[in-house]
Amino acid sequence: MEKIFFRPEALYDVPTHYCPGCGHGIVHRLVAQVIDQLGIREKTIGIAPVGCAVVAYDYWNFDCSEAAHGRALAVATAIKRVRPQNIVFTYQGDGDLAAIGTNETIHAASRGENLTVIFINNAVYGMTGGQMAPTTLLGQKTSTTIDGRDREKHGYPLKISEMLALLPGVYYIERVSLHNPQEVLKTKRAIRQAFENQINNSGFSLVEILSPCPTCWGLNPKESLDWIRDYMQKEFPLGRIK
Amino acid sequence: MEKIFFRPEALYDVPTHYCPGCGHGIVHRLVAQVIDQLGIREKTIGIAPVGCAVVAYDYWNFDCSEAAHGRALAVATAIKRVRPQNIVFTYQGDGDLAAIGTNETIHAASRGENLTVIFINNAVYGMTGGQMAPTTLLGQKTSTTIDGRDREKHGYPLKISEMLALLPGVYYIERVSLHNPQEVLKTKRAIRQAFENQINNSGFSLVEILSPCPTCWGLNPKESLDWIRDYMQKEFPLGRIK
Amino acid sequence: MIERIIIAGSGGQGVMLLGKVLAQAAMRQGRFVTWFPAYGPEVRGGTSYCMVIISDWEIGSPYINKADTLIILNNPSLERFKGRVKDEGLLILNSSLAKAGANKRIKVLQFPFTDIALKLGNIKVANMAALGCYLGAKKIITIQEMLEVFRFMAPAGKTNILEVNEKALQEGAKLGDG
Amino acid sequence: MIERIIIAGSGGQGVMLLGKVLAQAAMRQGRFVTWFPAYGPEVRGGTSYCMVIISDWEIGSPYINKADTLIILNNPSLERFKGRVKDEGLLILNSSLAKAGANKRIKVLQFPFTDIALKLGNIKVANMAALGCYLGAKKIITIQEMLEVFRFMAPAGKTNILEVNEKALQEGAKLGDG
Amino acid sequence: MPKKKILISGNEAIAEGALQAGCSFYAGYPITPQNELIAYMAQYMPKTGGVFIQAESELAAINMVYGASAAGARAMTSSSSPGISLKQEGISYIAGAELPAVIVNIMRGGPGLGNIAPAQSDYFQATRGGGHGDYHTIVLAPGSVQEAYDLAQTSFYLADKYRMPVMILGDGILGQMMEPILVSHKSPAANRHNKQKPWALSGCKGRKPNIIKSFALAEGALEELNLKLQRKYKVIKNKESRFENLFLDDAKVVLVAYGTMARIAKSALGRLRLAGKKIGLIRPITLWPFPERAFCLRNKRIKYLVIEMSYGQMLEDVRLTVNGKAGVEFLGRSGGGVPSEEEIINKVKKIL
Amino acid sequence: MPKKKILISGNEAIAEGALQAGCSFYAGYPITPQNELIAYMAQYMPKTGGVFIQAESELAAINMVYGASAAGARAMTSSSSPGISLKQEGISYIAGAELPAVIVNIMRGGPGLGNIAPAQSDYFQATRGGGHGDYHTIVLAPGSVQEAYDLAQTSFYLADKYRMPVMILGDGILGQMMEPILVSHKSPAANRHNKQKPWALSGCKGRKPNIIKSFALAEGALEELNLKLQRKYKVIKNKESRFENLFLDDAKVVLVAYGTMARIAKSALGRLRLAGKKIGLIRPITLWPFPERAFCLRNKRIKYLVIEMSYGQMLEDVRLTVNGKAGVEFLGRSGGGVPSEEEIINKVKKIL
Amino acid sequence: MAKIIINQDKCKGCFLCVSFCPKGLIKKSAKLNKRGLNFVEFDDRGECIGCMQCAVICPDCCIEVYK
Amino acid sequence: MAKIIINQDKCKGCFLCVSFCPKGLIKKSAKLNKRGLNFVEFDDRGECIGCMQCAVICPDCCIEVYK
Ligand SMILES: Cc1ncc(C[n+]2csc(CCOP(=O)(O)OP(=O)(O)O)c2C)c(N)n1
Ligand SMILES: Cc1ncc(C[n+]2csc(CCOP(=O)(O)OP(=O)(O)O)c2C)c(N)n1
Ligand code: SF4
Ligand code: SF4
Ligand code: SF4
Ligand code: SF4
Ligand code: SF4
Ligand code: SF4
Ligand SMILES: [Mg+2]
Ligand SMILES: [Mg+2]
């Protein structure tokens, strides 16, 4: 028998600190698989966010940098400009990319930096214990929206991918999901595309991934995937945005 | 004979520090006229930016606050929430609103704050002597794009109004221009609309105004208006955006 | 009197609550008391714990290096904290999920609190069984006092939950007192 | 020797450049020199100025409270700076755009530099006429030295501009020397 | 006023104290270890009719506080070290515009992302103005949950009185720990409008327009503003310093510590006194103004032992106060390290 | 090395010095009075093959510098007071991640928006870590345009040597004024890769992955990082302090001033010496580490007169250094006010 | 019949009014105002139609229109 | 014929693999692993089709698939 599914080289053989059923674990593996498959591990530089994935560099077997909360794309911009031969990507949560980091996100995209962005939308601030994120759904309960997000008080969920798609500097945007194995495979394809674009010098590419946070959602792992399928997807429709 | 055009009460009878032919002067007057006409001078609170219009409060005859560079919409959000009966507006340049302040702009809009925003797009940082703004046209020369803005190096002009229009929290966006008296009158109508929307509790309203900066453009005042008509308009099409 | 207690278990086992009711009861006695939780990413996935100090004097640090008592509800917590109890200290252990070997240094009371809770019909009250056991053994707070705290803290109208908690407490107390 | 000069005019009159060529020339003489501009919003609309200090010793502040010489190219600048010259100081004034009354406290040289420049075919060289006048009067730098600076600083290939600048300088020098 | 005893965390106590003081505007952004504060505000602020905003960033939050305060509200924000660094420009603006505001820093280990363990390494930032310009914030350092509650109320009072930013400086232990406290039961709204603010923005009906600003371009204007601020700071230095002194009468070694560190120092003090050692303690409650008058400089044989969860920041204030007139020793750990009772006792024994 | 004399402003001299030092990455955001620096970089950085980015904000700029430095480039940003306040979180991260970087602050009047006049009121922020945590930046304070050029080069050398942020602290006068300077003529590229950075991010080919970070969650890890930083700071304190001393031999009053203020103090000194007064001067060139060894504390009758364009920030370092062993007087103005030669002379006469 | 009054002290001489008056009634003055700027003058030859073009474009609110 | 190997020490017991195996071959174990977590076991009744659904969804990369 041949081993047809195995741990990629770009992913260290260590346990992660993520909660059971957390989407970060899946995406970490997908990124590592794509990097292995493209043969770019030795020239990749990843930027870990501040968020639950803060120590992603402890799991990935390639050069990495931390970035201050929200500033991953400023850091990545500089690294890529200094080392255009390297493959540079950021991995960011919704709070990181679309709240505190909105400015850096939009301007890196507007400059058309030749970067790859892996954007984990779990509709919540995981790391800090489940506060409202810009992507939190209307009605969703979090520790700062105790009676559910209310558009009057807390504003609307932010579809930053759609906004970014308007920018001429942006080459590729796709929204994908982790809610079942098929979607996970689509996610992997999108991630691959986003890296290939960078290799081909095509410009800014972003993959938004709807990802479960069972802990902050107060659901078990399977219920969390179903919640993506039944609710989150409605607000954040899947598919190619640009 | 009747006086049919006169200095509005909301505009102090003092000279401004603006360069000859500067669009800020025109818009200051338009805002004051609209405020007079709506009879809201005594309940209006204006937020002056950091930019050439930094001392707008020296020219306007109503309550005003300064805001740190880029933070006008954070300041305005709080004032309006604390005093919902007052009419609160921000007056911001392109650097202020669409560079350093992008985050505050997008999130105030996304929250659907019931505010009025007067956005002066002069394609340049006037106050600091003419550096590239996010709205600087491709090819336009500024002190930081000496050979003209180049999309490879400096990125693309940012159409933030179009991006904001995607947000469900945004009620009204229109782009207008000052390049001749007819356009100035259209600008006034748009400003009026944006204030009326707030009075009617309709939500976030923004008027983007293409405005001459003869000094930093290196053109005389009339040439500056022509430059808006012939070039700027092409990149920033006029009309209702939302 | 100063009593330092570390309470540890997995996320869903209610160790924070255990600590809080204990602290509440001590407060009602008019004693000095501090409650200090594990917080932040520490809490992700693994073990969860809190530290309670009950004292007749002003309390300095709420952080406990060496505890008088450990209340441990699962195995990873045992691994983490077993060295953190004083000589002659007390270990209350949930034998449903963890086992401690023979130990002369400290006193060990191990009972299957999870199983007891399951028998009472709600796995979540294992914590209260352990609390009861602790109070039975150390008696710094009477069961009566603790029941008053339960009633005070219980969400209005949820009397059935209150009841099973009380039962678990009393079951535990019997074991601890035994 | 220490000479403190304030040069002021409106935005387009080239007062910054005037100061810079003066400072360049002083530098080539091996003297200490500082050049200090008005900057920021001060520059918007109104008057523009710079301050040049030329000295045989190390210079402290480049900012001038009281000048030895004022070179003033328009009326608002005159209003702003007329009090800022020392007793027995020198005022070089562009009489095309400003007039100074009789004054015993200081020496005044007023000539229509703008008209002179217009006659030379380029209104922009009024500044160099004023500079010439100053050098003619004070002679801290020779016209020859200044011409070298012009040649050094002139953009390559723009010899016609260079020429008219030189002419303006020399016209001015004659007046100042007279 | 009826009082009630409750068990509450330091973070929540600050929030509750603020609400009691009539705080009607809160804007913040999550960060450990102060998340309980923002969660408490999210839950209870709307119930008192006030405004709660989870801002998009710390920058937005501090500038919202600026706006709310300009509009006359008692306004507050909170964060922890990295987030407080981001607020420095805003704090400087609040100081320059002479607006009252309360900023809470529940310090964690630095520099950079550091960790979320308790720390006291932002003392310089808090007391020396981490932002630009010659300004100060009053800095209050509670040593217990009760004091956190009390000082939260005081902070609004001082902020309004002097029209300036006030910072509450705690650490992760103080923020996270629960202790019993006595809370009062008046209605928060009662406090809200007890201070007229004629300078606030409310629309210019019946008066000349009000302007809130820190910009002063006219020659001399900014210097004048600064001189005004300096006069204010002088008054505060004279009138508002607070501290707790213990056993100074016969002390040979005086421990100097604040906040959580002072609690541990007190435990050590207790043990040392029991052992017959003549030890005293100064616990600064205001860090700015630094309570210089707590120090008696007549006795030159006294030694001061400064203890911090940092490598010596308050130490400078003690040294400036003592000015060479007595010995000053230091014990400190940082990055989450907390000097223990034992370390303190050992250090004292060495000094004695 | 051939040298050439040119007339150049302080802002441009810093930029040119940086380019000569092999700076290959600059990110900045416009602000008066440092706009000439960014304009110079915009023009000349691309010509040397380096990267120039006008960032969307000061926050982005400092984090770009973090990134560029992580990738091994000699990287720099510049701003003025309010913009530097915004960079504090980023500077703390750079310190925590042990990255070399150069930050220029051309100070203006504060607090808040203040004005654009020259000032020295960000001394505390620069020397005490305006950001969070127990970190330091080396702070260099040029007193002339030549020195601005020279220290710009030094700053990159020190940043690389110690892997830490270095700040160049000037003021609006220094930034705006032109003076003749001697510039060297080697190719900047020659300097660029003269220092191997095995820790930098470049792809992990042939080695283990490199990680750049300031986070340290494991128990004790952050304390360890902090202890390492403290050891480094100790070395720097011993080895890197710089200053200029004038006429200390027989001085009865010693002026202490830095940057532009020292120039004015020197002029006053000259006049006082001509009048036969025994006056000396200490000009700190490094503000952190503060040049304690410039002070001779044997003579107790010496009086120090600290002169600042602020209300007494460096004053604290002088007082900490002197530690009560000599008198310390102060003369300062802020918000754009600059103590004049006359004010200095009058103050000295009062002291004498 | 209409007319305009120009506040010459406030006028900055941008000449936008000159460009946009459909009747060519506004002229650059030979004189300078007290701020040293070239102002404009209304040439009241009775042709003013009160269209307000001049006033609407004036950045410095120098022009009053009567009709 | 295919099979999977589960790294039981890394397994966190999220049971997503259990939910998605089309053949129902993965079961919750009664035992705890050394981290104190409920892991899962492969029920190798020869029915595994090597579809990798389990491995693809596993957040902790615990599953290797052989075919
Ligand atoms: C400047 C700053 N502000 C706030 C924080 C606290 N913080 C850490 S992660 C985080 C948000 C995490 O949410 P997200 O980016 O969505 O990532 P997730 O944990 O959900 O994957 C916050 C607010 C911080 N570390 N730094
Ligand atoms: C934090 C901060 N950064 C930078 C500046 C400097 N600054 C003042 S105004 C301005 C930009 C002005 O451009 P814009 O907003 O377009 O207004 P304009 O002057 O063109 O009307 C800048 C960068 C500042 N005052 N504060
Ligand atoms: S809190 Fe949510 S995002 Fe964070 S590790 Fe747990 S499940 Fe994942
Ligand atoms: S610089 Fe431009 S925007 Fe500023 S006042 Fe002058 S013309 Fe207006
Ligand atoms: S109102 Fe019309 S016609 Fe009259 S002067 Fe003005 S532009 Fe000319
Ligand atoms: S438009 Fe106004 S400012 Fe311009 S020239 Fe005419 S009157 Fe003067
Ligand atoms: S490979 Fe497919 S059939 Fe086999 S165990 Fe996994 S999910 Fe089940
Ligand atoms: S999906 Fe992975 S972690 Fe989850 S139960 Fe299955 S093997 Fe364990
Ligand atoms: Mg998230
Ligand atoms: Mg602009």
CSV table of C-alpha atoms in Angstrom, one decimal, chain E residues 32-177:
chain,number,residue,atom,x,y,z
E,32,THR,CA,-5.7,40.1,27.5
E,33,PRO,CA,-5.5,40.6,30.5
E,34,GLN,CA,-8.2,43.2,30.5
E,35,ASN,CA,-11.0,41.5,28.6
E,36,GLU,CA,-13.3,41.3,31.6
E,37,LEU,CA,-13.4,45.0,31.7
E,38,ILE,CA,-14.6,45.5,28.1
E,39,ALA,CA,-17.0,42.6,28.6
E,40,TYR,CA,-18.4,44.2,31.7
E,41,MET,CA,-18.9,47.4,29.9
E,42,ALA,CA,-20.5,45.7,27.0
E,43,GLN,CA,-23.0,44.2,29.3
E,44,TYR,CA,-23.7,47.0,31.8
E,45,MET,CA,-23.1,50.3,30.1
E,46,PRO,CA,-26.1,50.0,27.8
E,47,LYS,CA,-28.2,49.3,30.9
E,48,THR,CA,-27.3,52.6,32.4
E,49,GLY,CA,-28.2,54.4,29.2
E,50,GLY,CA,-24.5,55.0,28.3
E,51,VAL,CA,-22.7,54.3,25.1
E,52,PHE,CA,-20.5,51.2,24.6
E,53,ILE,CA,-18.5,50.9,21.5
E,54,GLN,CA,-16.1,48.0,20.6
E,55,ALA,CA,-13.8,50.1,18.5
E,56,GLU,CA,-12.0,48.8,15.4
E,57,SER,CA,-8.7,49.5,17.1
E,58,GLU,CA,-7.1,51.1,20.1
E,59,LEU,CA,-6.4,54.1,18.0
E,60,ALA,CA,-10.1,54.5,17.2
E,61,ALA,CA,-11.0,53.9,20.8
E,62,ILE,CA,-8.8,56.6,22.3
E,63,ASN,CA,-10.0,59.1,19.6
E,64,MET,CA,-13.6,58.1,20.4
E,65,VAL,CA,-12.9,58.9,24.0
E,66,TYR,CA,-11.5,62.2,22.9
E,67,GLY,CA,-14.7,62.9,21.0
E,68,ALA,CA,-17.0,61.7,23.8
E,69,SER,CA,-15.2,63.9,26.3
E,70,ALA,CA,-15.3,66.9,23.9
E,71,ALA,CA,-19.0,66.4,23.9
E,72,GLY,CA,-19.1,66.5,27.7
E,73,ALA,CA,-19.4,62.8,28.6
E,74,ARG,CA,-17.4,61.1,31.3
E,75,ALA,CA,-15.4,58.8,29.0
E,76,MET,CA,-13.1,55.9,29.4
E,77,THR,CA,-11.0,53.4,27.5
E,78,SER,CA,-9.0,50.4,28.6
E,79,SER,CA,-6.3,48.2,27.2
E,80,SER,CA,-3.1,46.5,28.0
E,81,SER,CA,0.5,47.4,27.2
E,82,PRO,CA,0.8,47.1,23.4
E,83,GLY,CA,-2.7,48.7,23.0
E,84,ILE,CA,-1.7,51.5,25.3
E,85,SER,CA,1.4,52.2,23.2
E,86,LEU,CA,-1.0,52.7,20.3
E,87,LYS,CA,-2.9,55.2,22.2
E,88,GLN,CA,0.0,57.5,22.9
E,89,GLU,CA,-0.7,60.0,20.2
E,90,GLY,CA,-4.3,60.2,21.3
E,91,ILE,CA,-3.4,60.7,25.0
E,92,SER,CA,-1.1,63.5,24.0
E,93,TYR,CA,-4.0,65.1,22.1
E,94,ILE,CA,-6.3,64.7,25.1
E,95,ALA,CA,-3.7,66.4,27.3
E,96,GLY,CA,-3.2,69.2,24.7
E,97,ALA,CA,-6.9,69.8,24.2
E,98,GLU,CA,-7.4,69.7,28.0
E,99,LEU,CA,-10.0,67.1,28.0
E,100,PRO,CA,-10.9,64.9,30.9
E,101,ALA,CA,-10.6,61.2,30.2
E,102,VAL,CA,-9.8,57.9,32.0
E,103,ILE,CA,-7.4,55.4,30.4
E,104,VAL,CA,-6.9,52.0,32.1
E,105,ASN,CA,-3.7,50.0,31.4
E,106,ILE,CA,-3.7,46.5,32.8
E,107,MET,CA,0.0,45.8,32.1
E,108,ARG,CA,1.4,42.6,30.7
E,109,GLY,CA,4.9,41.5,29.9
E,110,GLY,CA,6.8,43.4,27.2
E,111,PRO,CA,8.4,44.5,25.1
E,112,GLY,CA,6.6,43.8,21.8
E,113,LEU,CA,4.0,41.1,21.9
E,114,GLY,CA,5.7,39.8,25.0
E,115,ASN,CA,3.2,37.7,26.9
E,116,ILE,CA,0.1,38.1,29.0
E,117,ALA,CA,1.7,37.6,32.3
E,118,PRO,CA,1.4,40.5,34.8
E,119,ALA,CA,4.1,43.2,34.7
E,120,GLN,CA,4.8,46.8,35.8
E,121,SER,CA,7.1,47.7,32.9
E,122,ASP,CA,5.0,50.6,31.5
E,123,TYR,CA,5.7,52.9,34.5
E,124,PHE,CA,7.9,55.1,32.4
E,125,GLN,CA,5.4,55.3,29.7
E,126,ALA,CA,2.6,56.2,32.1
E,127,THR,CA,4.5,58.7,34.2
E,128,ARG,CA,6.8,60.3,31.7
E,129,GLY,CA,4.3,60.7,28.9
E,130,GLY,CA,4.8,58.0,26.4
E,131,GLY,CA,3.4,60.4,23.9
E,132,HIS,CA,5.1,63.5,22.6
E,133,GLY,CA,5.3,66.9,24.3
E,134,ASP,CA,5.6,68.2,27.8
E,135,TYR,CA,2.4,66.8,29.3
E,136,HIS,CA,1.5,64.5,32.2
E,137,THR,CA,-1.3,62.2,33.1
E,138,ILE,CA,-2.3,61.6,36.7
E,139,VAL,CA,-1.5,57.9,37.3
E,140,LEU,CA,-3.3,55.9,39.9
E,141,ALA,CA,-2.1,52.5,41.0
E,142,PRO,CA,-4.6,50.5,42.9
E,143,GLY,CA,-3.3,47.7,45.2
E,144,SER,CA,-6.5,45.8,45.7
E,145,VAL,CA,-9.8,45.2,44.0
E,146,GLN,CA,-11.5,47.5,46.4
E,147,GLU,CA,-9.1,50.2,45.7
E,148,ALA,CA,-9.5,49.6,42.0
E,149,TYR,CA,-13.1,50.2,42.4
E,150,ASP,CA,-12.6,53.3,44.5
E,151,LEU,CA,-9.9,54.8,42.3
E,152,ALA,CA,-11.9,54.3,39.2
E,153,GLN,CA,-14.4,56.7,40.8
E,154,THR,CA,-11.6,59.1,41.9
E,155,SER,CA,-10.1,59.0,38.4
E,156,PHE,CA,-13.2,60.6,36.9
E,157,TYR,CA,-13.3,63.2,39.6
E,158,LEU,CA,-9.7,64.2,39.0
E,159,ALA,CA,-10.0,64.1,35.3
E,160,ASP,CA,-12.9,66.5,35.4
E,161,LYS,CA,-11.4,68.7,38.0
E,162,TYR,CA,-8.2,69.2,36.1
E,163,ARG,CA,-9.4,68.6,32.6
E,164,MET,CA,-6.8,66.1,31.8
E,165,PRO,CA,-6.2,62.4,31.2
E,166,VAL,CA,-6.0,60.1,34.2
E,167,MET,CA,-4.5,56.7,33.9
E,168,ILE,CA,-5.3,53.7,36.1
E,169,LEU,CA,-2.3,51.5,36.1
E,170,GLY,CA,-2.8,47.9,37.1
E,171,ASP,CA,-1.3,44.6,36.1
E,172,GLY,CA,-2.6,41.2,35.0
E,173,ILE,CA,-2.9,39.9,38.5
E,174,LEU,CA,-4.9,42.8,39.8
E,175,GLY,CA,-7.1,42.7,36.7
E,176,GLN,CA,-7.8,39.0,36.9
E,177,MET,CA,-8.1,38.3,40.6
